[in-house]
């Protein structure tokens, strides 16, 4: 793991975005893995600013998102499809048909298999951007999830439901299942970029980097990834030993 620490969240966002921008410039047909939540928003704002100011083009880029809630279609403001359109895709020259988000509607088992096939047909994910849950989850792979999982239907833990409640009108509206890329799907990406900031992530970050590799802390699997880069602010890094 390559751990990079930054004094501010702004500096972290700029640096993580620069890795993606450089990769898109180097390969205009890049296949990018993307994520939702609070963590990637600043990175997306930097991509949008660079697209506007410097003209970096996404017209031949393909994207695959990590996950989607069960039962929410793209018109639902709480869906991850809606989030991605609003936070990123609507502001780039990307072709919407080239942006993939798992579908939480209809035959879920089939949607999962289709998603893995689509990733493979695109040639695999070159760079996967991810965040981390306070319990160490990645995508919706909660503690206890097997490391060999591909895209699957995931049960959300109570901790994750509580953490995501702020995005829903009432806690009872939060789906308790989601379609999620599996841990193996994430490990299959040729490079993984994690962004994490704030005190609430510090314990999970410490265990991910310094603890044992265990399914109890799903992100710890990244110790086995040949090319994982972890972008931290000083708060998220505050419990690390060195
Ligand atoms: C959610 C998502 C994850 C995300 C995590 C952290 O449950 N499924 O992909 O990384 O929570 O979210 P945030 O970035 O809002 O802290």
mmCIF file of N, CA and C in Angstrom, residues 1 3 130 132 136 138 194 196 202-213 217-223 230 232:
data_model
loop_
_atom_site.group_PDB
_atom_site.id
_atom_site.type_symbol
_atom_site.label_atom_id
_atom_site.label_comp_id
_atom_site.label_asym_id
_atom_site.label_seq_id
_atom_site.Cartn_x
_atom_site.Cartn_y
_atom_site.Cartn_z
ATOM 1 N N UNK A 1 0.844 -1.203 0.000
ATOM 2 C CA UNK A 1 0.000 0.000 0.000
ATOM 3 C C UNK A 1 0.873 1.244 0.000
ATOM 4 N N UNK A 3 0.745 4.923 1.024
ATOM 5 C CA UNK A 3 -0.085 5.811 1.850
ATOM 6 C C UNK A 3 0.395 7.245 1.687
ATOM 7 N N UNK A 130 -12.305 4.434 -4.471
ATOM 8 C CA UNK A 130 -13.188 3.950 -3.411
ATOM 9 C C UNK A 130 -13.060 4.805 -2.147
ATOM 10 N N UNK A 132 -14.169 4.405 2.291
ATOM 11 C CA UNK A 132 -14.206 3.357 3.316
ATOM 12 C C UNK A 132 -15.292 3.701 4.316
ATOM 13 N N UNK A 136 -15.036 -0.215 8.194
ATOM 14 C CA UNK A 136 -14.049 -0.833 7.301
ATOM 15 C C UNK A 136 -14.637 -1.433 6.043
ATOM 16 N N UNK A 138 -15.941 -1.697 2.188
ATOM 17 C CA UNK A 138 -15.669 -1.076 0.888
ATOM 18 C C UNK A 138 -16.817 -1.457 -0.035
ATOM 19 N N UNK A 194 -7.926 4.972 -2.842
ATOM 20 C CA UNK A 194 -8.885 5.220 -1.760
ATOM 21 C C UNK A 194 -8.739 6.649 -1.265
ATOM 22 N N UNK A 196 -9.965 9.016 2.003
ATOM 23 C CA UNK A 196 -10.594 8.979 3.331
ATOM 24 C C UNK A 196 -10.143 10.202 4.113
ATOM 25 N N UNK A 202 -10.620 7.383 11.146
ATOM 26 C CA UNK A 202 -9.258 7.124 11.638
ATOM 27 C C UNK A 202 -9.063 5.684 12.125
ATOM 28 N N UNK A 203 -10.017 5.158 12.878
ATOM 29 C CA UNK A 203 -9.856 3.805 13.419
ATOM 30 C C UNK A 203 -9.849 2.756 12.297
ATOM 31 N N UNK A 204 -10.793 2.887 11.362
ATOM 32 C CA UNK A 204 -10.845 1.923 10.250
ATOM 33 C C UNK A 204 -9.562 2.001 9.416
ATOM 34 N N UNK A 205 -9.040 3.217 9.229
ATOM 35 C CA UNK A 205 -7.807 3.389 8.445
ATOM 36 C C UNK A 205 -6.622 2.734 9.162
ATOM 37 N N UNK A 206 -6.548 2.925 10.460
ATOM 38 C CA UNK A 206 -5.453 2.293 11.217
ATOM 39 C C UNK A 206 -5.503 0.765 11.066
ATOM 40 N N UNK A 207 -6.708 0.204 11.240
ATOM 41 C CA UNK A 207 -6.831 -1.263 11.146
ATOM 42 C C UNK A 207 -6.552 -1.744 9.725
ATOM 43 N N UNK A 208 -6.992 -0.955 8.742
ATOM 44 C CA UNK A 208 -6.779 -1.349 7.346
ATOM 45 C C UNK A 208 -5.289 -1.428 7.023
ATOM 46 N N UNK A 209 -4.499 -0.449 7.542
ATOM 47 C CA UNK A 209 -3.088 -0.360 7.173
ATOM 48 C C UNK A 209 -2.196 -1.175 8.113
ATOM 49 N N UNK A 210 -2.530 -1.170 9.410
ATOM 50 C CA UNK A 210 -1.612 -1.762 10.390
ATOM 51 C C UNK A 210 -2.122 -3.067 10.997
ATOM 52 N N UNK A 211 -3.392 -3.364 10.766
ATOM 53 C CA UNK A 211 -3.967 -4.565 11.365
ATOM 54 C C UNK A 211 -3.796 -5.784 10.476
ATOM 55 N N UNK A 212 -4.306 -6.926 10.943
ATOM 56 C CA UNK A 212 -4.237 -8.146 10.126
ATOM 57 C C UNK A 212 -5.178 -8.069 8.925
ATOM 58 N N UNK A 213 -4.873 -8.853 7.913
ATOM 59 C CA UNK A 213 -5.770 -8.956 6.763
ATOM 60 C C UNK A 213 -6.891 -9.910 7.159
ATOM 61 N N UNK A 217 -12.473 -6.787 8.658
ATOM 62 C CA UNK A 217 -12.191 -5.399 8.252
ATOM 63 C C UNK A 217 -11.951 -5.468 6.738
ATOM 64 N N UNK A 218 -13.049 -5.454 5.958
ATOM 65 C CA UNK A 218 -12.917 -5.770 4.526
ATOM 66 C C UNK A 218 -11.816 -4.989 3.814
ATOM 67 N N UNK A 219 -11.631 -3.703 4.155
ATOM 68 C CA UNK A 219 -10.628 -2.896 3.445
ATOM 69 C C UNK A 219 -9.211 -3.405 3.665
ATOM 70 N N UNK A 220 -8.988 -4.222 4.688
ATOM 71 C CA UNK A 220 -7.635 -4.743 4.939
ATOM 72 C C UNK A 220 -7.137 -5.602 3.782
ATOM 73 N N UNK A 221 -8.060 -6.094 2.941
ATOM 74 C CA UNK A 221 -7.666 -6.889 1.776
ATOM 75 C C UNK A 221 -6.754 -6.087 0.847
ATOM 76 N N UNK A 222 -6.860 -4.763 0.925
ATOM 77 C CA UNK A 222 -6.040 -3.918 0.032
ATOM 78 C C UNK A 222 -4.550 -4.055 0.316
ATOM 79 N N UNK A 223 -4.186 -4.586 1.497
ATOM 80 C CA UNK A 223 -2.765 -4.879 1.762
ATOM 81 C C UNK A 223 -2.225 -5.862 0.728
ATOM 82 N N UNK A 230 -3.487 5.111 -1.011
ATOM 83 C CA UNK A 230 -4.440 5.566 0.008
ATOM 84 C C UNK A 230 -4.198 7.050 0.267
ATOM 85 N N UNK A 232 -5.037 10.245 2.437
ATOM 86 C CA UNK A 232 -5.598 10.543 3.754
ATOM 87 C C UNK A 232 -5.379 11.997 4.132
#
